[in-house]
Amino acid sequence: MDTIPYGLLTLQKQPVPLKDISVSVHVKGILADVTATLLYKNELQDPLEAVFVFPMDDEAAVYNFEALIDGKTITAEIKEKDIARQVYDDAISSGQQAFLLEEDVMSDVFSCTVGNLPPEKEAAVSISYVIQLSLEADQALRFVLPAVLNPRYTPADCPSKSVIGNIPRDNADDLTYMLHLSLKVEGAQEIQSIKSNCELTDIVYNANMKTSAQISLKEGHKFDRDVEILIYYRDPCLPYALVEKGKPEAAEGTIMSEPMVMLNMYPEMGSGEENTHQDFIFVVDRSGSMQSNVSRASQQSRIATAKDTLVLLLKSLRVGCLFNIYGFGNSFTSFFKSSVEYNQESMDSALEKLKNFEADLGGTEILKPLKDIFSKSVKTGYHRQVFLLTDGEVNNTANVIEEVKNHATTHRFFTLGIGEGASTSLIKGMAKASHGKYEFITGKDRMQKKVLKCLKLAYQPSATNISLEWKVPSAVEPLVVPRVPEVVFHQQRTVIYAQLKELENSDTEETQAVLKYSCGEKKYQCVLDFTLTAEDSDSQSIHYMAAKAIIKDGEGTSEGVVPKDDIDRITKISIESNVISPYTAYTAVHKDSKEPVRGPMVQQIIPLYNSTLFCGSPGENLREYNLDCSSRLYLREYNLDCSTRQYLREYNLDLKKVEETKQIPVRGKSSSKKKKGGCFPIKLPKLGSFRVSKKAESKKVKEDHQDDTKELEDEGLTETKILKEEAIIESKIQKEECQIEPKADKEKSQKGSKKGKEKSQTDSKKVKEKCLIAEPTNKEDQVMTLIGLQKADGSWIVDEVLAEIFNSTTQEILTSLPCEEAEPAVWSTLLSLIWLHTYGAKIKSDWELLASKAVSWLNTNAAGVDFGELIIVGNNFLKTEVKQSTLGL
């Protein structure tokens, strides 16, 4: 058998035509205007059709697509999608060079097609879009250029078809195209710093005031990760308004013809009491992909981080609320049949169940647990808040969002997308459909910080009766597009777009926008003063974002449910504004070529970086697709990795047929006895790292095992050999475990040899196991241990683990109590708060809510106690300097 070439190949084992990606980003305020240029070269002997599928934020407004070929720029026209495809096909049939850009069935995925590119010819295509930058928990404005497009799980009953499954994947070292990125930042505020998860050049400021700056990615960057850039302004939450001129050549009465204003507001709701009548449902993804690390910079898996986050969430709940925890994959489980009241008993039960929470439930079927949650009635007087933690890799996004929207009056969703490649369409869509909030956890983000930020918002009473009033010249008619916000949160950014009709016939005097809303019995308003003077610029960024908002507002949530009138309205707005939609596409034809392109055209799909597999436990990645041990031996024997296996199963491709026809690129060392395999060049782990599946009783796994065994036997691999290798695996696993356990036993024995320590060590171990917190190795670990010790009512009690954290003993803690009026639990709770404010200040967001719960408990259970005296003694005992005002007592 011929040796298969190794490198960056398409499905037809040909060189990739994409050679370079160049991106320019212009940030002004909270908007980023981006232009990405893709350079292609056909190195084949036949005409080429190259397809590049790439991710893009769900809310990005793509407003321009053009091609540069033979020194001439061809600007694409936006048309109804079917018409655009027909124009492209007709051009290709006529031998003309043509280009097509369209949105996939999932609105955060695009495909760019370059057709009839002649041999040895180059062509460049440019895509321009505008995106609103998100505001992070640390007040940074976050720009992301997505590179990671994860394979998305498709449930068996999902009819949607997506281009994602057909994309080849490659290692970072094998990607031949580079990324060049330049960033320009402009604004009225001083720029304090610019940071990134990738290497940047030194920042260059354009003025002494530091309100304008330029920076670039360092040369040699391969597009193997999302590029994340954080921009820090001096006052990022400063309310402001921007007025933009209309487009002179736009037809009268269209969205582009009138001036547009963008209002950037931060509503306040006062510091009222939290609403504890909440029913919290925590839904956690337990699919195999959750075993991957959160990011390259993190050594902790997504599921482990989710478990730590659940501990913090449980500790931060208030007595009197209800809660339940779901885990989902191919199937789903829940800790309780229905939501239970939060108290010490239910919290302890949940923490115990959480010990067995692993990424072991296969695929990612979100609809099943959601339907179960929706089927259970909400207790009278309570509001249900659903927290979803997922890496967002599903293919039935529209169906999920539709289900959420149907229950938005009783269920509000706070969605957390974990890791690179999480679907922005899913995460943002679910939150917006239910008037909730969303966050993304990537890079060095702390999941806990963002989840607890959402929990704070969930405790806030919902704002109602939201309206927007204007104080403008009589001739001006403001028209909000698409509508006034349906939800606002305390001190969270609210962006509103509005057309300013007849502005040109009015004076540009001071004007005012007043956002009014109610919260319980209280009424609030957020006032923004600004002038109606439009900026002297040709930019249409605000118009494009307004058009995108109208398009998103009118989109249906699943196939076939959008009325024709709505489709026509969206198509009309899309064509008027030149902003792409699900029902339109860009197409460009090179009509000036001297002669038609001749010869059979070869299609190539550009490979993307393979980010999803073997980031965590290889065994868990295999289990996600129901592969048993014999399947894993097959993969190893023939150098096939699990992504190949998943690909074949998801698209019902016959393995032997694929091997015979070589339709999927393969790799491997030359050998007369072994087949080459693996369309995705991922190195398999060593034999000892696999774990034997214990789920053989599952009917599907049994069937898969039988099928795989038959395949193995057909290739001369007998059951005896399979069992032998399984035995080797199990032996190595047991050997590794035996090498670890004696060391732990030895350490335990050494500690236990000291007199008087046996009982305290045993008690300490039990408490730590119950809290799901590992042996602390630094202050941050000790903070997590201390959090794990807190009781459901907010108090701490004196025990050996607490004394260890304080570097003391239980007897010393009790004898240091300065007054008889204070109970030991009051003293230990106060000491815990003092310790947290001193040693946990860097991660205050993790324990802020549970500290507030502790303060409430102290105020209730220590009436008449002089906290000032206790705090002085506590500072002396812990050798700290915390003020009473800092504690909030």
mmCIF file of N, CA and C in Angstrom, residues 723-806:
data_model
loop_
_atom_site.group_PDB
_atom_site.id
_atom_site.type_symbol
_atom_site.label_atom_id
_atom_site.label_comp_id
_atom_site.label_asym_id
_atom_site.label_seq_id
_atom_site.Cartn_x
_atom_site.Cartn_y
_atom_site.Cartn_z
ATOM 1 N N LEU A 723 -8.698 -9.237 24.737
ATOM 2 C CA LEU A 723 -8.725 -9.466 26.178
ATOM 3 C C LEU A 723 -7.335 -9.313 26.783
ATOM 4 N N LYS A 724 -6.338 -9.751 26.043
ATOM 5 C CA LYS A 724 -4.969 -9.630 26.537
ATOM 6 C C LYS A 724 -4.593 -8.167 26.716
ATOM 7 N N GLU A 725 -4.922 -7.347 25.702
ATOM 8 C CA GLU A 725 -4.587 -5.929 25.809
ATOM 9 C C GLU A 725 -5.413 -5.253 26.892
ATOM 10 N N GLU A 726 -6.702 -5.671 27.050
ATOM 11 C CA GLU A 726 -7.517 -5.116 28.123
ATOM 12 C C GLU A 726 -6.896 -5.436 29.482
ATOM 13 N N ALA A 727 -6.384 -6.658 29.602
ATOM 14 C CA ALA A 727 -5.751 -7.066 30.858
ATOM 15 C C ALA A 727 -4.511 -6.217 31.144
ATOM 16 N N ILE A 728 -3.755 -5.935 30.083
ATOM 17 C CA ILE A 728 -2.569 -5.086 30.249
ATOM 18 C C ILE A 728 -2.971 -3.698 30.722
ATOM 19 N N ILE A 729 -4.028 -3.175 30.103
ATOM 20 C CA ILE A 729 -4.522 -1.848 30.501
ATOM 21 C C ILE A 729 -4.912 -1.848 31.975
ATOM 22 N N GLU A 730 -5.750 -2.810 32.357
ATOM 23 C CA GLU A 730 -6.231 -2.861 33.750
ATOM 24 C C GLU A 730 -5.081 -3.048 34.717
ATOM 25 N N SER A 731 -4.097 -3.860 34.307
ATOM 26 C CA SER A 731 -2.941 -4.097 35.165
ATOM 27 C C SER A 731 -2.162 -2.811 35.396
ATOM 28 N N LYS A 732 -1.964 -2.048 34.321
ATOM 29 C CA LYS A 732 -1.219 -0.784 34.443
ATOM 30 C C LYS A 732 -1.973 0.217 35.292
ATOM 31 N N ILE A 733 -3.317 0.246 35.112
ATOM 32 C CA ILE A 733 -4.118 1.166 35.923
ATOM 33 C C ILE A 733 -3.981 0.820 37.396
ATOM 34 N N GLN A 734 -4.130 -0.479 37.710
ATOM 35 C CA GLN A 734 -4.034 -0.905 39.107
ATOM 36 C C GLN A 734 -2.656 -0.630 39.670
ATOM 37 N N LYS A 735 -1.631 -0.821 38.826
ATOM 38 C CA LYS A 735 -0.264 -0.578 39.277
ATOM 39 C C LYS A 735 -0.058 0.888 39.620
ATOM 40 N N GLU A 736 -0.604 1.766 38.731
ATOM 41 C CA GLU A 736 -0.485 3.210 38.984
ATOM 42 C C GLU A 736 -1.208 3.588 40.272
ATOM 43 N N GLU A 737 -2.408 3.013 40.470
ATOM 44 C CA GLU A 737 -3.162 3.342 41.682
ATOM 45 C C GLU A 737 -2.453 2.826 42.923
ATOM 46 N N CYS A 738 -1.856 1.644 42.808
ATOM 47 C CA CYS A 738 -1.142 1.085 43.959
ATOM 48 C C CYS A 738 0.090 1.908 44.302
ATOM 49 N N GLN A 739 0.701 2.516 43.278
ATOM 50 C CA GLN A 739 1.878 3.339 43.535
ATOM 51 C C GLN A 739 1.519 4.622 44.242
ATOM 52 N N ILE A 740 0.287 5.061 44.050
ATOM 53 C CA ILE A 740 -0.153 6.315 44.675
ATOM 54 C C ILE A 740 -0.620 6.074 46.108
ATOM 55 N N GLU A 741 -1.426 5.035 46.320
ATOM 56 C CA GLU A 741 -2.064 4.826 47.615
ATOM 57 C C GLU A 741 -1.087 4.578 48.756
ATOM 58 N N PRO A 742 -0.044 3.754 48.589
ATOM 59 C CA PRO A 742 0.864 3.541 49.718
ATOM 60 C C PRO A 742 1.488 4.832 50.214
ATOM 61 N N LYS A 743 1.791 5.764 49.289
ATOM 62 C CA LYS A 743 2.395 7.031 49.691
ATOM 63 C C LYS A 743 1.443 7.812 50.589
ATOM 64 N N ALA A 744 0.155 7.814 50.183
ATOM 65 C CA ALA A 744 -0.831 8.529 50.986
ATOM 66 C C ALA A 744 -0.977 7.872 52.346
ATOM 67 N N ASP A 745 -0.992 6.520 52.336
ATOM 68 C CA ASP A 745 -1.120 5.811 53.609
ATOM 69 C C ASP A 745 0.084 6.078 54.504
ATOM 70 N N LYS A 746 1.261 6.160 53.870
ATOM 71 C CA LYS A 746 2.482 6.417 54.641
ATOM 72 C C LYS A 746 2.431 7.775 55.291
ATOM 73 N N GLU A 747 2.018 8.784 54.506
ATOM 74 C CA GLU A 747 1.923 10.126 55.070
ATOM 75 C C GLU A 747 0.915 10.171 56.211
ATOM 76 N N LYS A 748 -0.202 9.494 55.993
ATOM 77 C CA LYS A 748 -1.229 9.469 57.021
ATOM 78 C C LYS A 748 -0.714 8.797 58.287
ATOM 79 N N SER A 749 0.057 7.714 58.088
ATOM 80 C CA SER A 749 0.613 6.993 59.228
ATOM 81 C C SER A 749 1.592 7.858 60.005
ATOM 82 N N GLN A 750 2.429 8.616 59.252
ATOM 83 C CA GLN A 750 3.404 9.485 59.919
ATOM 84 C C GLN A 750 2.713 10.560 60.727
ATOM 85 N N LYS A 751 1.643 11.136 60.158
ATOM 86 C CA LYS A 751 0.906 12.163 60.895
ATOM 87 C C LYS A 751 0.207 11.569 62.118
ATOM 88 N N GLY A 752 -0.312 10.331 61.916
ATOM 89 C CA GLY A 752 -1.062 9.714 63.000
ATOM 90 C C GLY A 752 -0.197 9.218 64.137
ATOM 91 N N SER A 753 1.107 9.172 63.937
ATOM 92 C CA SER A 753 1.990 8.672 64.977
ATOM 93 C C SER A 753 2.139 9.646 66.136
ATOM 94 N N LYS A 754 1.824 10.892 65.893
ATOM 95 C CA LYS A 754 1.924 11.868 66.967
ATOM 96 C C LYS A 754 0.752 11.707 67.918
ATOM 97 N N LYS A 755 1.027 11.766 69.224
ATOM 98 C CA LYS A 755 -0.012 11.577 70.226
ATOM 99 C C LYS A 755 -1.059 12.678 70.148
ATOM 100 N N GLY A 756 -2.300 12.260 70.296
ATOM 101 C CA GLY A 756 -3.391 13.216 70.330
ATOM 102 C C GLY A 756 -3.858 13.693 68.979
ATOM 103 N N LYS A 757 -3.280 13.157 67.865
ATOM 104 C CA LYS A 757 -3.614 13.656 66.539
ATOM 105 C C LYS A 757 -4.552 12.727 65.758
ATOM 106 N N GLU A 758 -4.702 11.471 66.209
ATOM 107 C CA GLU A 758 -5.461 10.500 65.433
ATOM 108 C C GLU A 758 -6.893 10.968 65.177
ATOM 109 N N LYS A 759 -7.554 11.393 66.221
ATOM 110 C CA LYS A 759 -8.954 11.778 66.080
ATOM 111 C C LYS A 759 -9.107 13.040 65.245
ATOM 112 N N SER A 760 -8.240 14.020 65.496
ATOM 113 C CA SER A 760 -8.358 15.287 64.760
ATOM 114 C C SER A 760 -8.100 15.089 63.275
ATOM 115 N N GLN A 761 -7.135 14.196 62.929
ATOM 116 C CA GLN A 761 -6.848 13.943 61.525
ATOM 117 C C GLN A 761 -8.043 13.279 60.849
ATOM 118 N N THR A 762 -8.675 12.338 61.550
ATOM 119 C CA THR A 762 -9.834 11.639 60.994
ATOM 120 C C THR A 762 -10.989 12.607 60.782
ATOM 121 N N ASP A 763 -11.263 13.441 61.793
ATOM 122 C CA ASP A 763 -12.336 14.418 61.685
ATOM 123 C C ASP A 763 -12.058 15.406 60.566
ATOM 124 N N SER A 764 -10.805 15.833 60.475
ATOM 125 C CA SER A 764 -10.428 16.790 59.431
ATOM 126 C C SER A 764 -10.652 16.205 58.054
ATOM 127 N N LYS A 765 -10.261 14.948 57.886
ATOM 128 C CA LYS A 765 -10.415 14.301 56.596
ATOM 129 C C LYS A 765 -11.886 14.181 56.210
ATOM 130 N N LYS A 766 -12.737 13.838 57.185
ATOM 131 C CA LYS A 766 -14.161 13.693 56.911
ATOM 132 C C LYS A 766 -14.778 15.015 56.475
ATOM 133 N N VAL A 767 -14.414 16.073 57.180
ATOM 134 C CA VAL A 767 -14.958 17.385 56.844
ATOM 135 C C VAL A 767 -14.539 17.797 55.448
ATOM 136 N N LYS A 768 -13.247 17.592 55.102
ATOM 137 C CA LYS A 768 -12.745 17.997 53.793
ATOM 138 C C LYS A 768 -13.395 17.192 52.682
ATOM 139 N N GLU A 769 -13.623 15.894 52.921
ATOM 140 C CA GLU A 769 -14.284 15.072 51.917
ATOM 141 C C GLU A 769 -15.706 15.556 51.688
ATOM 142 N N LYS A 770 -16.361 15.928 52.783
ATOM 143 C CA LYS A 770 -17.736 16.392 52.693
ATOM 144 C C LYS A 770 -17.822 17.698 51.931
ATOM 145 N N CYS A 771 -16.795 18.537 52.081
ATOM 146 C CA CYS A 771 -16.771 19.844 51.425
ATOM 147 C C CYS A 771 -16.285 19.761 49.988
ATOM 148 N N LEU A 772 -15.816 18.594 49.544
ATOM 149 C CA LEU A 772 -15.300 18.409 48.194
ATOM 150 C C LEU A 772 -14.077 19.273 47.922
ATOM 151 N N ILE A 773 -13.340 19.654 48.944
ATOM 152 C CA ILE A 773 -12.173 20.512 48.772
ATOM 153 C C ILE A 773 -10.916 19.716 49.069
ATOM 154 N N ALA A 774 -9.935 19.824 48.182
ATOM 155 C CA ALA A 774 -8.690 19.088 48.351
ATOM 156 C C ALA A 774 -7.849 19.695 49.469
ATOM 157 N N GLU A 775 -6.820 18.959 49.887
ATOM 158 C CA GLU A 775 -5.887 19.440 50.900
ATOM 159 C C GLU A 775 -5.306 20.786 50.462
ATOM 160 N N PRO A 776 -5.479 21.853 51.270
ATOM 161 C CA PRO A 776 -5.020 23.169 50.840
ATOM 162 C C PRO A 776 -3.510 23.251 50.732
ATOM 163 N N THR A 777 -3.048 23.851 49.643
ATOM 164 C CA THR A 777 -1.602 24.013 49.446
ATOM 165 C C THR A 777 -1.202 25.477 49.418
ATOM 166 N N ASN A 778 -2.151 26.398 49.288
ATOM 167 C CA ASN A 778 -1.862 27.823 49.311
ATOM 168 C C ASN A 778 -3.081 28.550 49.850
ATOM 169 N N LYS A 779 -2.988 29.891 49.922
ATOM 170 C CA LYS A 779 -4.082 30.661 50.499
ATOM 171 C C LYS A 779 -5.373 30.511 49.710
ATOM 172 N N GLU A 780 -5.270 30.441 48.385
ATOM 173 C CA GLU A 780 -6.481 30.294 47.579
ATOM 174 C C GLU A 780 -7.168 28.966 47.870
ATOM 175 N N ASP A 781 -6.383 27.908 48.035
ATOM 176 C CA ASP A 781 -6.963 26.619 48.398
ATOM 177 C C ASP A 781 -7.584 26.683 49.791
ATOM 178 N N GLN A 782 -6.928 27.405 50.698
ATOM 179 C CA GLN A 782 -7.474 27.542 52.047
ATOM 180 C C GLN A 782 -8.790 28.317 52.034
ATOM 181 N N VAL A 783 -8.885 29.300 51.153
ATOM 182 C CA VAL A 783 -10.149 30.031 51.018
ATOM 183 C C VAL A 783 -11.259 29.071 50.617
ATOM 184 N N MET A 784 -10.980 28.210 49.629
ATOM 185 C CA MET A 784 -11.981 27.244 49.188
ATOM 186 C C MET A 784 -12.345 26.273 50.296
ATOM 187 N N THR A 785 -11.348 25.881 51.102
ATOM 188 C CA THR A 785 -11.623 24.991 52.233
ATOM 189 C C THR A 785 -12.513 25.683 53.249
ATOM 190 N N LEU A 786 -12.213 26.941 53.541
ATOM 191 C CA LEU A 786 -13.017 27.689 54.499
ATOM 192 C C LEU A 786 -14.451 27.853 54.005
ATOM 193 N N ILE A 787 -14.602 28.121 52.712
ATOM 194 C CA ILE A 787 -15.935 28.226 52.129
ATOM 195 C C ILE A 787 -16.696 26.916 52.292
ATOM 196 N N GLY A 788 -15.990 25.815 52.083
ATOM 197 C CA GLY A 788 -16.626 24.511 52.221
ATOM 198 C C GLY A 788 -17.102 24.206 53.619
ATOM 199 N N LEU A 789 -16.529 24.888 54.628
ATOM 200 C CA LEU A 789 -16.905 24.631 56.024
ATOM 201 C C LEU A 789 -18.132 25.415 56.459
ATOM 202 N N GLN A 790 -18.529 26.428 55.682
ATOM 203 C CA GLN A 790 -19.652 27.263 56.101
ATOM 204 C C GLN A 790 -20.954 26.477 56.119
ATOM 205 N N LYS A 791 -21.771 26.741 57.110
ATOM 206 C CA LYS A 791 -23.074 26.098 57.232
ATOM 207 C C LYS A 791 -24.089 26.797 56.328
ATOM 208 N N ALA A 792 -25.213 26.131 56.099
ATOM 209 C CA ALA A 792 -26.228 26.674 55.204
ATOM 210 C C ALA A 792 -26.788 27.999 55.709
ATOM 211 N N ASP A 793 -26.816 28.195 57.036
ATOM 212 C CA ASP A 793 -27.369 29.448 57.570
ATOM 213 C C ASP A 793 -26.371 30.602 57.526
ATOM 214 N N GLY A 794 -25.124 30.333 57.135
ATOM 215 C CA GLY A 794 -24.120 31.378 57.013
ATOM 216 C C GLY A 794 -23.061 31.365 58.099
ATOM 217 N N SER A 795 -23.198 30.502 59.072
ATOM 218 C CA SER A 795 -22.262 30.483 60.202
ATOM 219 C C SER A 795 -21.138 29.484 59.987
ATOM 220 N N TRP A 796 -20.096 29.606 60.819
ATOM 221 C CA TRP A 796 -19.029 28.615 60.915
ATOM 222 C C TRP A 796 -18.980 28.115 62.353
ATOM 223 N N ILE A 797 -18.621 26.874 62.537
ATOM 224 C CA ILE A 797 -18.434 26.340 63.881
ATOM 225 C C ILE A 797 -16.958 25.985 64.081
ATOM 226 N N VAL A 798 -16.559 25.913 65.331
ATOM 227 C CA VAL A 798 -15.157 25.620 65.646
ATOM 228 C C VAL A 798 -14.887 24.139 65.439
ATOM 229 N N ASP A 799 -13.909 23.812 64.609
ATOM 230 C CA ASP A 799 -13.473 22.426 64.457
ATOM 231 C C ASP A 799 -11.998 22.418 64.081
ATOM 232 N N GLU A 800 -11.442 21.249 63.920
ATOM 233 C CA GLU A 800 -10.009 21.107 63.681
ATOM 234 C C GLU A 800 -9.570 21.727 62.345
ATOM 235 N N VAL A 801 -10.416 21.580 61.315
ATOM 236 C CA VAL A 801 -10.046 22.123 60.007
ATOM 237 C C VAL A 801 -9.997 23.644 60.056
ATOM 238 N N LEU A 802 -10.984 24.243 60.718
ATOM 239 C CA LEU A 802 -10.987 25.696 60.863
ATOM 240 C C LEU A 802 -9.759 26.157 61.643
ATOM 241 N N ALA A 803 -9.435 25.438 62.706
ATOM 242 C CA ALA A 803 -8.265 25.785 63.516
ATOM 243 C C ALA A 803 -6.982 25.672 62.697
ATOM 244 N N GLU A 804 -6.908 24.670 61.815
ATOM 245 C CA GLU A 804 -5.728 24.501 60.961
ATOM 246 C C GLU A 804 -5.554 25.691 60.025
ATOM 247 N N ILE A 805 -6.674 26.169 59.463
ATOM 248 C CA ILE A 805 -6.613 27.344 58.585
ATOM 249 C C ILE A 805 -6.115 28.558 59.350
ATOM 250 N N PHE A 806 -6.563 28.700 60.595
ATOM 251 C CA PHE A 806 -6.147 29.840 61.424
ATOM 252 C C PHE A 806 -4.765 29.637 62.039
#
